[in-house]
Amino acid sequence: MALISFPRFLSRPLESNHRRSLRSRYKCVCCVSPTAAATSKGRSGSAVIWFKQDLRVDDHLGLVAASKYQAVVPLYVFDHRILSRYSNEMLELVIFALEDLRKSLKEQGSDLMIRFGRVENVIRELVEEVKATSVFAEEEVEYHLHQMMAIVDETLAKVSLVDGKPKICLWQTPFYDIKVAIFALREFLICDYLGVQFDRTYSYVTQNLNDLPVSHNEFRKLQRPLTSPILPPTLAGAKLEADWGPLPTFDELKEFVNENPWKLEESWTLINNMSAETILTDKLSKLGKRSKRNLNNQHSPRKRLDKSFFVTDKGNTVGGGTNAVLNALQAYLRYLEGTGRDDWQELQEKLCNAESRDGASFATLFGPALCLGIISRRRVHYEAIKYEKERNTGFLSPFGYSAATVAAAADAVCSMEWYWLMSLRSLRSNEGVYSTRIWRWNGYQIQGIILQYTVAGKEGPAILLVHGFGAFLEHYRDNIYDIADGGNRVWAITLLGFGRSEKPNIVYTELMWSELLRDFTVEVVGEPVHLIGNSIGGYFVAIVACLWPAVVKSVVLINSAGNVIPEYSFLQFSNERQASGPVRLGARLLLFYLRLNISNFVKQCYPTGIKDPISDSKSKVAMFKEHCAGIVIRELDAGHCPHDEKPEEVNSIISEWIVTIESKVPAESFL
């Protein structure tokens, strides 16, 4: 086990780690079927619809529920805490989506109120002004949004109206049939509306979530029936005498974002925007080496079509309103048919460019629109299956889809829905030793990807634990709290593609994982960390320390995989990631072989009385000693995962190392 110190320090206050709960006094859960929506009676009073990442009127159950009120006030709040997670391209997409949302709401008899500030203050003032008894909001699984909703709930608890205290009503879009899937009730579940007690409903939903299999493959075998999307309802509220507020321009929005009092320091903002490939290109150019391609992606400004689906300056992803995204989806699904339309041709050309592997183009092109809720996952699946039936005279083959684009779209949204369900399950249950949190990663040409993590400790140096290949955050189950009890704050993450973190259809590379760790450090931890990695996790943290040393205090490598010797070699990278048919077949055969022999491999990782059987520890230690002067090496009589085999010894070594590094501020090379 090797420890390397990178003495770079940067301070930024960390937000409180205490867990807020939305199991509040007046919270209700609403789910609705088309039949129930048509038969539900109206009610008096007014309601607020808080739009966040559900920027549409199509297939929006919150709108259906709120439409039963006499007055409805749709609201979008530009809050720094939400906007800070968005790239410039995502901010552009938000503006286009809100412009279309306002237009669509006006067509339904309402409007969209635009406000700036902290959402809890905005909603409190609006509720008091319009005497709203309910605030409808889509249920969230991401930790920071869940916390914001809890703050809103606490704020509303202090408001008293003639009709009682206002409440938050959470809504969801049930992808699978409500009657037989997780929600079980097809009625209109608004607690005080039909007298259904929230506690009973919440417990019932949670119980059904816990009954779901933890394997996606096992869940697919259940063949749960799917629900259909619903059309937007007619709303009341356009006659309200209110200042609805103007939409900002992109420049105005950027100015507002830059005024964020919690904004990251400028150096960290630059770090977050600098890709690994750009840094490597610069390093290679300084060494006199040439890259296989120009990774700066310099290109002349593109000529935008009048009706282009690609509305941002970069023009990488589909944007606009719901109808525009639906139109783009039709062009995507019908790729094999060809077209004479310029806008469809443009999309199909970008489809080809984004197809780094079979089906990967869908997430690249439509991921941001799904992340912002411009179109629902259920609507995408419905349109894909509808087109598949059109191609096959109403028939769905049991052997798969007839078009690769249909398979890409349907499989992607089904996978997204599954990981959302598993995240909701983790959020609502207390299973396991740790309180699982969800972080959505918006990076590496993908948006809104679900990753799980946990955190322990309330004060002290920040530590991030990174697992190895085939593992997940629970691999550090015997390390997290012990290290935290030593006066540290400890984060552990399940990397993309592993455990219960999402597994999107993308090309997985060491640079992708390293950028993920960088973004997690910047967005979630919020300060430089001591990075600790086992096996290939050690390889990833070494890359982070090499490319972005400002976010790293020190590195602990536990039987690291890969070549991690500083200035010994550089990563070899290429844009030619497309695998041939024989290579893909070989990969599937290898995966099948690994599944059959997993028990034997695990036994090899945990031998008795010998050191790491997977990599040559002795030669690697010798290489470290030869090329790294500022390094401390500890050798243990254990296998490939000593933190799991001998956690007490490893925890002690790590804790002592952290104390030593923290005592040297500013730190010097630690010999």
Tab-separated table of N, CA and C in Angstrom, residues 127 134 141 186 210 217-218 222 317 325 352 470 547 607 613 657:
chain	number	residue	atom	x	y	z
A	127	VAL	N	-47.395	31.878	-1.476
A	127	VAL	CA	-48.471	31.168	-0.784
A	127	VAL	C	-49.298	32.131	0.053
A	134	SER	N	-51.962	24.315	-1.138
A	134	SER	CA	-51.133	23.194	-1.582
A	134	SER	C	-50.045	23.692	-2.522
A	141	VAL	N	-35.044	12.553	-5.888
A	141	VAL	CA	-34.180	11.609	-5.186
A	141	VAL	C	-32.791	12.180	-4.957
A	186	ARG	N	-54.848	3.211	-7.664
A	186	ARG	CA	-55.089	3.970	-8.879
A	186	ARG	C	-55.922	5.208	-8.593
A	210	ASN	N	-39.799	-1.911	-1.451
A	210	ASN	CA	-38.880	-2.888	-0.865
A	210	ASN	C	-39.114	-4.288	-1.404
A	217	ASN	N	-32.229	-7.137	-14.180
A	217	ASN	CA	-32.585	-8.290	-15.016
A	217	ASN	C	-33.748	-9.068	-14.417
A	218	GLU	N	-33.734	-9.240	-13.089
A	218	GLU	CA	-34.826	-9.949	-12.431
A	218	GLU	C	-36.121	-9.151	-12.519
A	222	LEU	N	-40.228	-9.832	-14.601
A	222	LEU	CA	-41.595	-9.711	-14.079
A	222	LEU	C	-42.560	-9.182	-15.129
A	317	THR	N	-26.814	18.978	-28.285
A	317	THR	CA	-27.947	18.227	-27.766
A	317	THR	C	-29.265	18.840	-28.208
A	325	VAL	N	-38.822	18.616	-28.985
A	325	VAL	CA	-38.114	17.401	-28.593
A	325	VAL	C	-38.835	16.161	-29.107
A	352	CYS	N	-25.273	9.838	-36.065
A	352	CYS	CA	-24.112	9.047	-36.514
A	352	CYS	C	-22.848	9.463	-35.768
A	470	GLY	N	-15.592	-3.915	-9.978
A	470	GLY	CA	-16.578	-4.886	-9.541
A	470	GLY	C	-17.107	-4.658	-8.144
A	547	LEU	N	-3.884	15.380	-12.814
A	547	LEU	CA	-4.469	16.373	-13.711
A	547	LEU	C	-5.059	17.580	-12.985
A	607	PRO	N	-6.669	-14.332	-0.298
A	607	PRO	CA	-5.926	-15.536	0.060
A	607	PRO	C	-5.533	-15.502	1.541
A	613	PRO	N	-2.439	-11.237	-4.945
A	613	PRO	CA	-2.255	-12.232	-5.994
A	613	PRO	C	-2.617	-11.728	-7.377
A	657	TRP	N	-1.727	8.823	8.714
A	657	TRP	CA	-1.269	9.557	7.530
A	657	TRP	C	-1.978	10.912	7.423
